[in-house]
Short mmCIF file of C-alpha atoms in Angstrom, two decimals:
data_model
loop_
_atom_site.label_atom_id
_atom_site.label_comp_id
_atom_site.label_asym_id
_atom_site.label_seq_id
_atom_site.Cartn_x
_atom_site.Cartn_y
_atom_site.Cartn_z
CA MET A 1 34.66 -1.10 -45.59
CA SER A 2 30.95 -2.01 -45.73
CA ILE A 3 29.71 -3.69 -48.66
CA LYS A 4 25.79 -3.45 -49.46
CA CYS A 5 23.86 -4.97 -51.78
CA ALA A 6 19.60 -3.17 -52.89
CA PRO A 7 17.68 -3.53 -55.58
CA ILE A 8 16.71 0.01 -56.41
CA ALA A 9 13.33 1.18 -58.45
CA ASP A 10 14.38 0.22 -62.03
CA GLY A 11 14.54 -3.33 -61.62
CA THR A 12 18.38 -3.31 -60.83
CA THR A 13 20.76 -3.71 -58.21
CA LEU A 14 22.38 -0.67 -56.38
CA LEU A 15 26.03 -2.07 -55.60
CA THR A 16 27.11 0.47 -52.87
CA LEU A 17 30.72 0.21 -51.16
CA THR A 18 31.82 2.70 -48.38
CA PHE A 19 34.99 3.21 -46.67
CA LEU A 20 35.07 4.88 -43.05
CA LEU A 21 37.81 6.22 -42.20
CA THR A 22 38.83 6.41 -37.98
CA ASP A 23 40.80 9.61 -38.71
CA THR A 24 39.83 12.87 -41.09
CA PRO A 25 42.83 13.41 -42.44
CA PRO A 26 44.53 16.90 -43.25
CA ALA A 27 43.54 18.28 -46.57
CA LEU A 28 45.85 17.53 -49.26
CA GLU A 29 48.04 20.73 -51.09
CA ARG A 30 47.95 20.68 -54.69
CA GLY A 31 49.91 18.11 -56.37
CA GLN A 32 49.83 15.93 -52.83
CA SER A 33 47.76 12.70 -53.55
CA ARG A 34 47.00 9.64 -50.29
CA SER A 35 46.41 6.61 -50.38
CA TYR A 36 43.72 3.98 -48.45
CA SER A 37 43.81 0.33 -48.24
CA PHE A 38 40.57 -1.74 -47.70
CA ARG A 39 40.86 -5.47 -46.97
CA TRP A 40 37.56 -8.41 -47.05
CA GLY A 41 38.56 -11.61 -46.29
CA ALA A 42 36.46 -12.09 -42.77
CA LYS A 43 33.28 -13.88 -41.93
CA ILE A 44 31.01 -12.39 -40.09
CA GLU A 45 29.09 -14.98 -39.39
CA LYS A 46 30.43 -15.36 -35.16
CA HIS A 47 29.74 -19.04 -35.40
CA LEU A 48 32.49 -19.62 -38.05
CA ASN A 49 36.34 -20.22 -37.54
CA PRO A 50 37.86 -16.64 -37.60
CA MET A 51 41.01 -18.45 -39.04
CA ALA A 52 38.91 -19.07 -42.74
CA GLY A 53 38.18 -16.05 -43.85
CA GLU A 54 35.11 -15.16 -47.20
CA PHE A 55 37.74 -16.22 -50.07
CA THR A 56 39.81 -19.50 -48.02
CA HIS A 57 38.05 -22.17 -49.95
CA ASP A 58 36.21 -19.98 -52.74
CA GLY A 59 40.08 -18.18 -54.60
CA PRO A 60 37.45 -17.69 -57.97
CA ARG A 61 34.89 -16.36 -55.86
CA CYS A 62 37.34 -12.61 -54.57
CA ILE A 63 39.16 -12.57 -58.94
CA GLN A 64 34.79 -12.75 -60.12
CA ILE A 65 33.76 -10.30 -57.47
CA LEU A 66 37.13 -7.78 -57.77
CA SER A 67 35.91 -8.13 -61.98
CA LEU A 68 32.74 -7.31 -61.03
CA PHE A 69 34.29 -4.19 -59.31
CA SER A 70 36.32 -3.66 -61.99
CA GLU A 71 33.31 -3.04 -64.73
CA HIS A 72 30.83 -1.32 -62.79
CA ALA A 73 32.85 -0.02 -60.31
CA SER A 74 35.18 2.44 -62.40
CA ALA A 75 35.38 6.03 -62.86
CA LYS A 76 34.50 6.79 -66.38
CA ASP A 77 35.90 9.86 -66.52
CA ARG A 78 39.53 9.28 -64.59
CA ASN A 79 39.53 13.14 -63.79
CA LEU A 80 36.87 12.42 -61.03
CA GLY A 81 36.44 11.44 -57.76
CA PRO A 82 39.56 9.08 -56.49
CA GLN A 83 41.67 5.92 -58.00
CA TRP A 84 41.51 2.87 -57.71
CA ILE A 85 42.87 -0.68 -57.95
CA GLY A 86 42.61 -4.84 -56.36
CA GLY A 87 43.46 -7.51 -55.69
CA CYS A 88 42.87 -11.12 -54.01
CA TYR A 89 46.56 -11.99 -52.56
CA HIS A 90 47.20 -14.26 -49.74
CA GLU A 91 47.73 -13.37 -46.25
CA ASP A 92 48.02 -14.73 -42.38
CA ARG A 93 44.94 -14.57 -40.90
CA TRP A 94 42.09 -15.02 -43.46
CA GLY A 95 44.26 -17.43 -46.21
CA LEU A 96 42.63 -15.07 -49.17
CA ALA A 97 41.47 -11.87 -48.69
CA MET A 98 41.00 -8.99 -50.94
CA GLU A 99 42.77 -5.41 -50.79
CA LEU A 100 41.18 -2.30 -52.25
CA THR A 101 44.01 0.66 -51.71
CA LEU A 102 41.28 3.89 -53.12
CA THR A 103 43.80 6.77 -54.31
CA GLU A 104 42.49 10.32 -53.62
CA ALA A 105 44.38 13.17 -55.66
CA THR A 106 44.40 17.20 -56.12
CA ARG A 107 44.73 18.43 -59.73
#
């Protein structure tokens, strides 16, 4: 998952989440669905402790970002595009990580 935040022409900011898959999955048959989970937790600066993740000492920040996604990154029409859910969960490697699960489905 790649996250980018950049200003746009009208003076607002555009938040872009890009979900990358390493393999191309087979096409879904009618009525099928498939879910993908992505975790955000590691710090990307190479000099930082790899065992202390982005949200390890700031759980409210994880919840605040998740709330921002919920408010601004949800489809207004549930029939359009994939659906997603997310949460902030404790884990062994980074301490606290945000997990987003996207589900695509055929109608």
